[in-house]
Amino acid sequence: LYDQMEEFADYGFNKSHAAAYALIAYQTAYFKAHHAAAFMAANLSLVMDDTDKVRALYADTLDQGLAILPPDVNASAYRFEPVDEKRIRYGLGGIKGTGAHAVEAIVAAREADGPFASLADFCRRIDKRVVNRRAIEALIRGGAFDSIEPRRAALLAVVGITLAEAERAQAQAAQDSLFGGDTADSMPPLPDTPDWSETERLAHEKSALGFYVSGHPFNAHAAELATLVRTRLADIEPRAERYLIAGVVTAVRTQVSRRGKMAFVTLDDGKA
């Protein structure tokens, strides 16, 4: 058995293998130290389909003193992109339910005729065969329309009507181009809908982005628990004494063993 291990060691950990990885480690460390925004934007873009990896890199980016600007239909591209040496713009491709083709259509419409002025303007100008209602709702939940209209609940309430009116206006415009006439702007105004509570907003945000970005549900109870819970989840280390911990339950998995039924609970206190 030892001879087999020795033989593998000659192959698996030879000097050229170690030297190649050492060089890559040096290069990536240099980029992270001297071009942090570009380096982290590239890494976030690389794993944008894996929520857990995005969340870990997102936290790492913030720990380095960098800022990640929220997704924005008037500023974001598909990938995460550095704005300057200290800021990164969240990529629209990181929002669940969009996709590369939809984001490319949004960026193309924005580059052709300038920034979007409203949800109605957005629905008029985008290619609705590519950017469907599901994608628009995901963008609203993820905060990509906040720079235009911060009332996410009101926007979400009129997506269907606004899309229908945009399609009707396009059909009427095509008819007017043949027979003359002028089509009045009949886009519906935003309803006086109560905006979401912080808990609702964060829940919608997580459904779109995969994790909380603008806040965390635990923060509402952090001050109250501070006198009881001294250790955050990320700081727990093996020890003989018990910990008193607190967090938001994000997942529960049950399993039956020889000793009976047990549960595995995932807690999140907002600190990666």
mmCIF file of C-alpha atoms in Angstrom:
data_model
loop_
_atom_site.group_PDB
_atom_site.id
_atom_site.type_symbol
_atom_site.label_atom_id
_atom_site.label_comp_id
_atom_site.label_asym_id
_atom_site.label_seq_id
_atom_site.Cartn_x
_atom_site.Cartn_y
_atom_site.Cartn_z
ATOM 1 C CA LEU A 1 0.000 0.000 0.000
ATOM 2 C CA TYR A 2 2.819 2.384 0.864
ATOM 3 C CA ASP A 3 4.544 1.647 -2.451
ATOM 4 C CA GLN A 4 1.329 2.626 -4.281
ATOM 5 C CA MET A 5 1.120 5.891 -2.296
ATOM 6 C CA GLU A 6 4.758 6.640 -3.070
ATOM 7 C CA GLU A 7 4.217 6.007 -6.757
ATOM 8 C CA PHE A 8 1.224 8.381 -6.814
ATOM 9 C CA ALA A 9 3.196 11.042 -4.957
ATOM 10 C CA ASP A 10 5.808 11.055 -7.712
ATOM 11 C CA TYR A 11 3.038 11.825 -10.213
ATOM 12 C CA GLY A 12 0.489 13.842 -8.253
ATOM 13 C CA PHE A 13 2.797 16.285 -6.481
ATOM 14 C CA ASN A 14 5.840 16.641 -8.674
ATOM 15 C CA LYS A 15 7.798 19.877 -8.787
ATOM 16 C CA SER A 16 6.490 21.069 -12.162
ATOM 17 C CA HIS A 17 2.921 20.591 -10.947
ATOM 18 C CA ALA A 18 3.587 22.589 -7.774
ATOM 19 C CA ALA A 19 5.501 25.293 -9.662
ATOM 20 C CA ALA A 20 2.646 25.821 -12.141
ATOM 21 C CA TYR A 21 0.103 26.326 -9.361
ATOM 22 C CA ALA A 22 2.498 28.530 -7.409
ATOM 23 C CA LEU A 23 2.816 30.807 -10.453
ATOM 24 C CA ILE A 24 -0.970 31.047 -10.829
ATOM 25 C CA ALA A 25 -1.315 31.754 -7.113
ATOM 26 C CA TYR A 26 1.263 34.550 -7.367
ATOM 27 C CA GLN A 27 -0.428 36.099 -10.410
ATOM 28 C CA THR A 28 -3.922 36.041 -8.911
ATOM 29 C CA ALA A 29 -2.629 37.407 -5.605
ATOM 30 C CA TYR A 30 -1.007 40.280 -7.491
ATOM 31 C CA PHE A 31 -4.230 41.091 -9.340
ATOM 32 C CA LYS A 32 -6.256 40.947 -6.130
ATOM 33 C CA ALA A 33 -3.815 43.263 -4.371
ATOM 34 C CA HIS A 34 -3.301 45.826 -7.150
ATOM 35 C CA HIS A 35 -6.444 45.561 -9.328
ATOM 36 C CA ALA A 36 -8.990 44.403 -6.773
ATOM 37 C CA ALA A 37 -12.152 45.760 -8.414
ATOM 38 C CA ALA A 38 -11.406 44.251 -11.821
ATOM 39 C CA PHE A 39 -10.232 40.976 -10.268
ATOM 40 C CA MET A 40 -13.309 40.540 -8.064
ATOM 41 C CA ALA A 41 -15.666 41.581 -10.878
ATOM 42 C CA ALA A 42 -14.166 38.900 -13.101
ATOM 43 C CA ASN A 43 -14.479 36.265 -10.380
ATOM 44 C CA LEU A 44 -18.091 37.219 -9.619
ATOM 45 C CA SER A 45 -18.930 37.027 -13.319
ATOM 46 C CA LEU A 46 -17.299 33.616 -13.576
ATOM 47 C CA VAL A 47 -19.541 32.074 -10.897
ATOM 48 C CA MET A 48 -22.721 34.115 -11.363
ATOM 49 C CA ASP A 49 -24.747 30.931 -11.956
ATOM 50 C CA ASP A 50 -23.755 29.562 -8.536
ATOM 51 C CA THR A 51 -25.498 31.554 -5.802
ATOM 52 C CA ASP A 52 -23.386 30.185 -2.947
ATOM 53 C CA LYS A 53 -20.138 31.135 -4.679
ATOM 54 C CA VAL A 54 -21.481 34.590 -5.607
ATOM 55 C CA ARG A 55 -22.462 35.199 -2.013
ATOM 56 C CA ALA A 56 -19.034 34.162 -0.703
ATOM 57 C CA LEU A 57 -17.221 36.369 -3.229
ATOM 58 C CA TYR A 58 -19.665 39.216 -2.549
ATOM 59 C CA ALA A 59 -18.764 39.101 1.154
ATOM 60 C CA ASP A 60 -15.045 38.863 0.326
ATOM 61 C CA THR A 61 -15.360 41.920 -1.920
ATOM 62 C CA LEU A 62 -16.960 43.971 0.844
ATOM 63 C CA ASP A 63 -14.320 42.810 3.341
ATOM 64 C CA GLN A 64 -11.665 44.271 1.032
ATOM 65 C CA GLY A 65 -13.272 47.700 1.339
ATOM 66 C CA LEU A 66 -14.820 47.633 -2.133
ATOM 67 C CA ALA A 67 -18.400 48.668 -2.855
ATOM 68 C CA ILE A 68 -20.784 46.702 -5.054
ATOM 69 C CA LEU A 69 -23.362 48.965 -6.642
ATOM 70 C CA PRO A 70 -26.852 47.453 -7.029
ATOM 71 C CA PRO A 71 -28.122 46.104 -10.369
ATOM 72 C CA ASP A 72 -29.525 48.855 -12.582
ATOM 73 C CA VAL A 73 -31.268 48.587 -15.964
ATOM 74 C CA ASN A 74 -29.712 51.944 -16.880
ATOM 75 C CA ALA A 75 -26.149 51.125 -15.840
ATOM 76 C CA SER A 76 -25.534 47.375 -15.568
ATOM 77 C CA ALA A 77 -24.315 45.026 -18.261
ATOM 78 C CA TYR A 78 -24.662 41.242 -18.235
ATOM 79 C CA ARG A 79 -21.507 40.680 -16.214
ATOM 80 C CA PHE A 80 -20.208 42.310 -13.060
ATOM 81 C CA GLU A 81 -18.057 45.243 -14.175
ATOM 82 C CA PRO A 82 -15.631 47.540 -12.341
ATOM 83 C CA VAL A 83 -16.770 51.160 -12.263
ATOM 84 C CA ASP A 84 -13.511 52.430 -10.794
ATOM 85 C CA GLU A 85 -10.829 51.152 -8.425
ATOM 86 C CA LYS A 86 -13.229 50.925 -5.490
ATOM 87 C CA ARG A 87 -16.622 50.108 -7.018
ATOM 88 C CA ILE A 88 -18.178 47.244 -8.956
ATOM 89 C CA ARG A 89 -21.550 47.318 -10.703
ATOM 90 C CA TYR A 90 -23.756 44.262 -10.117
ATOM 91 C CA GLY A 91 -24.380 42.399 -13.376
ATOM 92 C CA LEU A 92 -27.946 41.834 -14.595
ATOM 93 C CA GLY A 93 -26.942 38.270 -15.429
ATOM 94 C CA GLY A 94 -26.715 37.642 -11.682
ATOM 95 C CA ILE A 95 -30.503 38.065 -11.396
ATOM 96 C CA LYS A 96 -32.385 34.787 -11.619
ATOM 97 C CA GLY A 97 -34.835 34.600 -14.517
ATOM 98 C CA THR A 98 -33.064 36.973 -16.898
ATOM 99 C CA GLY A 99 -30.494 35.211 -19.079
ATOM 100 C CA ALA A 100 -27.866 36.427 -21.518
ATOM 101 C CA HIS A 101 -30.216 37.053 -24.454
ATOM 102 C CA ALA A 102 -32.626 39.135 -22.368
ATOM 103 C CA VAL A 103 -29.844 41.273 -20.889
ATOM 104 C CA GLU A 104 -28.250 41.783 -24.307
ATOM 105 C CA ALA A 105 -31.612 43.023 -25.622
ATOM 106 C CA ILE A 106 -31.929 45.448 -22.688
ATOM 107 C CA VAL A 107 -28.411 46.818 -23.179
ATOM 108 C CA ALA A 108 -28.982 47.157 -26.947
ATOM 109 C CA ALA A 109 -32.193 49.154 -26.416
ATOM 110 C CA ARG A 110 -30.456 51.369 -23.857
ATOM 111 C CA GLU A 111 -27.485 52.044 -26.128
ATOM 112 C CA ALA A 112 -29.747 52.778 -29.094
ATOM 113 C CA ASP A 113 -32.068 55.359 -27.497
ATOM 114 C CA GLY A 114 -30.558 56.279 -24.150
ATOM 115 C CA PRO A 115 -31.540 55.453 -20.556
ATOM 116 C CA PHE A 116 -35.016 54.186 -19.740
ATOM 117 C CA ALA A 117 -37.256 56.847 -18.227
ATOM 118 C CA SER A 118 -39.897 54.585 -16.693
ATOM 119 C CA LEU A 119 -41.218 51.051 -16.647
ATOM 120 C CA ALA A 120 -43.586 52.019 -19.465
ATOM 121 C CA ASP A 121 -40.690 53.360 -21.531
ATOM 122 C CA PHE A 122 -38.766 50.149 -20.826
ATOM 123 C CA CYS A 123 -41.676 47.961 -21.966
ATOM 124 C CA ARG A 124 -42.106 50.001 -25.155
ATOM 125 C CA ARG A 125 -38.486 49.747 -26.225
ATOM 126 C CA ILE A 126 -37.350 46.236 -25.308
ATOM 127 C CA ASP A 127 -37.850 43.192 -27.497
ATOM 128 C CA LYS A 128 -40.728 41.459 -25.707
ATOM 129 C CA ARG A 129 -40.021 38.196 -27.490
ATOM 130 C CA VAL A 130 -36.756 37.993 -25.536
ATOM 131 C CA VAL A 131 -37.455 40.023 -22.389
ATOM 132 C CA ASN A 132 -40.636 38.467 -21.040
ATOM 133 C CA ARG A 133 -42.780 39.270 -18.027
ATOM 134 C CA ARG A 134 -40.902 36.822 -15.792
ATOM 135 C CA ALA A 135 -37.600 38.549 -16.532
ATOM 136 C CA ILE A 136 -39.041 42.018 -15.855
ATOM 137 C CA GLU A 137 -40.532 40.897 -12.545
ATOM 138 C CA ALA A 138 -37.174 39.416 -11.528
ATOM 139 C CA LEU A 139 -35.457 42.716 -12.371
ATOM 140 C CA ILE A 140 -37.961 44.610 -10.211
ATOM 141 C CA ARG A 141 -37.556 42.214 -7.277
ATOM 142 C CA GLY A 142 -33.777 42.487 -7.546
ATOM 143 C CA GLY A 143 -33.880 46.295 -7.407
ATOM 144 C CA ALA A 144 -32.779 46.922 -10.993
ATOM 145 C CA PHE A 145 -35.500 49.574 -11.458
ATOM 146 C CA ASP A 146 -34.819 51.445 -8.203
ATOM 147 C CA SER A 147 -32.977 54.280 -9.960
ATOM 148 C CA ILE A 148 -36.133 54.898 -12.030
ATOM 149 C CA GLU A 149 -38.806 54.153 -9.439
ATOM 150 C CA PRO A 150 -37.991 52.844 -5.941
ATOM 151 C CA ARG A 151 -41.534 51.616 -5.238
ATOM 152 C CA ARG A 152 -40.989 47.987 -6.174
ATOM 153 C CA ALA A 153 -44.442 46.824 -5.074
ATOM 154 C CA ALA A 154 -46.154 49.370 -7.331
ATOM 155 C CA LEU A 155 -43.993 48.421 -10.299
ATOM 156 C CA LEU A 156 -44.656 44.728 -9.822
ATOM 157 C CA ALA A 157 -48.397 45.378 -9.630
ATOM 158 C CA VAL A 158 -48.562 46.933 -13.115
ATOM 159 C CA VAL A 159 -46.092 44.799 -15.091
ATOM 160 C CA GLY A 160 -48.794 42.827 -16.869
ATOM 161 C CA ILE A 161 -50.899 45.892 -17.732
ATOM 162 C CA THR A 162 -47.865 47.888 -18.851
ATOM 163 C CA LEU A 163 -46.670 45.111 -21.146
ATOM 164 C CA ALA A 164 -50.164 44.765 -22.658
ATOM 165 C CA GLU A 165 -50.395 48.507 -23.255
ATOM 166 C CA ALA A 166 -46.929 48.549 -24.817
ATOM 167 C CA GLU A 167 -47.911 45.798 -27.245
ATOM 168 C CA ARG A 168 -51.192 47.574 -28.075
ATOM 169 C CA ALA A 169 -49.343 50.852 -28.649
ATOM 170 C CA GLN A 170 -46.875 49.134 -30.990
ATOM 171 C CA ALA A 171 -49.705 47.568 -32.967
ATOM 172 C CA GLN A 172 -51.505 50.915 -33.159
ATOM 173 C CA ALA A 173 -48.302 52.665 -34.231
ATOM 174 C CA ALA A 174 -47.856 50.161 -37.055
ATOM 175 C CA GLN A 175 -51.427 50.839 -38.180
ATOM 176 C CA ASP A 176 -50.943 54.600 -37.978
ATOM 177 C CA SER A 177 -47.839 54.353 -40.126
ATOM 178 C CA LEU A 178 -50.026 52.843 -42.850
ATOM 179 C CA PHE A 179 -53.157 54.950 -42.505
ATOM 180 C CA GLY A 180 -51.953 58.075 -40.689
ATOM 181 C CA GLY A 181 -53.105 59.397 -37.339
ATOM 182 C CA ASP A 182 -51.585 59.804 -33.938
ATOM 183 C CA THR A 183 -51.722 57.433 -30.979
ATOM 184 C CA ALA A 184 -52.192 58.938 -27.534
ATOM 185 C CA ASP A 185 -50.028 57.783 -24.700
ATOM 186 C CA SER A 186 -52.327 55.567 -22.629
ATOM 187 C CA MET A 187 -49.785 53.921 -20.372
ATOM 188 C CA PRO A 188 -51.295 53.301 -16.923
ATOM 189 C CA PRO A 189 -50.025 55.362 -13.983
ATOM 190 C CA LEU A 190 -48.502 53.596 -11.032
ATOM 191 C CA PRO A 191 -51.124 52.607 -8.448
ATOM 192 C CA ASP A 192 -51.043 53.907 -4.899
ATOM 193 C CA THR A 193 -49.900 50.515 -3.639
ATOM 194 C CA PRO A 194 -48.345 50.280 -0.150
ATOM 195 C CA ASP A 195 -44.682 49.511 -0.516
ATOM 196 C CA TRP A 196 -43.229 46.296 0.852
ATOM 197 C CA SER A 197 -42.022 46.079 4.402
ATOM 198 C CA GLU A 198 -38.304 45.475 4.853
ATOM 199 C CA THR A 199 -38.978 41.767 5.432
ATOM 200 C CA GLU A 200 -41.034 41.509 2.220
ATOM 201 C CA ARG A 201 -38.481 43.501 0.231
ATOM 202 C CA LEU A 202 -35.636 41.287 1.391
ATOM 203 C CA ALA A 203 -37.635 38.126 0.647
ATOM 204 C CA HIS A 204 -38.297 39.307 -2.936
ATOM 205 C CA GLU A 205 -34.661 40.362 -3.261
ATOM 206 C CA LYS A 206 -33.444 36.944 -2.198
ATOM 207 C CA SER A 207 -35.786 35.222 -4.665
ATOM 208 C CA ALA A 208 -34.211 37.277 -7.478
ATOM 209 C CA LEU A 209 -30.564 37.386 -6.416
ATOM 210 C CA GLY A 210 -30.280 34.232 -4.343
ATOM 211 C CA PHE A 211 -29.174 36.059 -1.187
ATOM 212 C CA TYR A 212 -29.796 39.285 0.729
ATOM 213 C CA VAL A 213 -27.954 42.331 -0.605
ATOM 214 C CA SER A 214 -29.484 45.557 0.708
ATOM 215 C CA GLY A 215 -29.973 44.205 4.236
ATOM 216 C CA HIS A 216 -30.676 41.081 6.251
ATOM 217 C CA PRO A 217 -33.701 39.919 8.305
ATOM 218 C CA PHE A 218 -31.421 39.241 11.275
ATOM 219 C CA ASN A 219 -30.545 42.937 11.536
ATOM 220 C CA ALA A 220 -34.008 43.725 12.894
ATOM 221 C CA HIS A 221 -33.232 41.606 15.976
ATOM 222 C CA ALA A 222 -29.459 42.067 16.217
ATOM 223 C CA ALA A 223 -29.592 44.818 18.873
ATOM 224 C CA GLU A 224 -32.008 42.846 21.035
ATOM 225 C CA LEU A 225 -29.891 39.688 20.828
ATOM 226 C CA ALA A 226 -26.545 41.437 21.309
ATOM 227 C CA THR A 227 -26.727 41.102 25.105
ATOM 228 C CA LEU A 228 -27.453 37.366 24.862
ATOM 229 C CA VAL A 229 -25.423 36.160 21.886
ATOM 230 C CA ARG A 230 -21.770 37.082 22.038
ATOM 231 C CA THR A 231 -20.465 35.038 19.106
ATOM 232 C CA ARG A 232 -21.484 35.366 15.477
ATOM 233 C CA LEU A 233 -21.907 32.164 13.491
ATOM 234 C CA ALA A 234 -18.822 32.804 11.373
ATOM 235 C CA ASP A 235 -16.648 33.048 14.511
ATOM 236 C CA ILE A 236 -17.605 29.685 16.032
ATOM 237 C CA GLU A 237 -14.672 27.367 16.673
ATOM 238 C CA PRO A 238 -14.521 23.833 18.132
ATOM 239 C CA ARG A 239 -14.457 23.845 21.932
ATOM 240 C CA ALA A 240 -15.726 21.827 24.878
ATOM 241 C CA GLU A 241 -18.153 24.495 26.098
ATOM 242 C CA ARG A 242 -21.456 25.133 24.394
ATOM 243 C CA TYR A 243 -22.233 28.233 22.332
ATOM 244 C CA LEU A 244 -25.377 30.304 22.549
ATOM 245 C CA ILE A 245 -26.152 31.210 18.942
ATOM 246 C CA ALA A 246 -28.887 32.954 16.997
ATOM 247 C CA GLY A 247 -29.802 33.334 13.345
ATOM 248 C CA VAL A 248 -32.518 33.152 10.747
ATOM 249 C CA VAL A 249 -33.475 29.618 9.753
ATOM 250 C CA THR A 250 -32.844 29.342 6.000
ATOM 251 C CA ALA A 251 -33.086 25.569 5.519
ATOM 252 C CA VAL A 252 -34.185 22.459 7.415
ATOM 253 C CA ARG A 253 -33.351 18.901 6.409
ATOM 254 C CA THR A 254 -34.595 15.854 8.295
ATOM 255 C CA GLN A 255 -33.001 12.423 8.325
ATOM 256 C CA VAL A 256 -33.896 9.136 9.979
ATOM 257 C CA SER A 257 -31.021 7.260 11.608
ATOM 258 C CA ARG A 258 -30.677 4.304 13.945
ATOM 259 C CA ARG A 259 -31.119 6.627 16.900
ATOM 260 C CA GLY A 260 -34.286 8.164 15.530
ATOM 261 C CA LYS A 261 -35.229 11.206 13.495
ATOM 262 C CA MET A 262 -32.830 14.129 13.427
ATOM 263 C CA ALA A 263 -32.882 17.540 11.792
ATOM 264 C CA PHE A 264 -30.119 19.613 10.208
ATOM 265 C CA VAL A 265 -30.869 23.324 10.492
ATOM 266 C CA THR A 266 -29.057 26.036 8.541
ATOM 267 C CA LEU A 267 -28.816 29.388 10.322
ATOM 268 C CA ASP A 268 -27.833 32.722 8.828
ATOM 269 C CA ASP A 269 -26.992 35.834 10.861
ATOM 270 C CA GLY A 270 -25.965 37.999 7.920
ATOM 271 C CA LYS A 271 -22.218 37.602 8.436
ATOM 272 C CA ALA A 272 -20.463 35.322 5.978
#
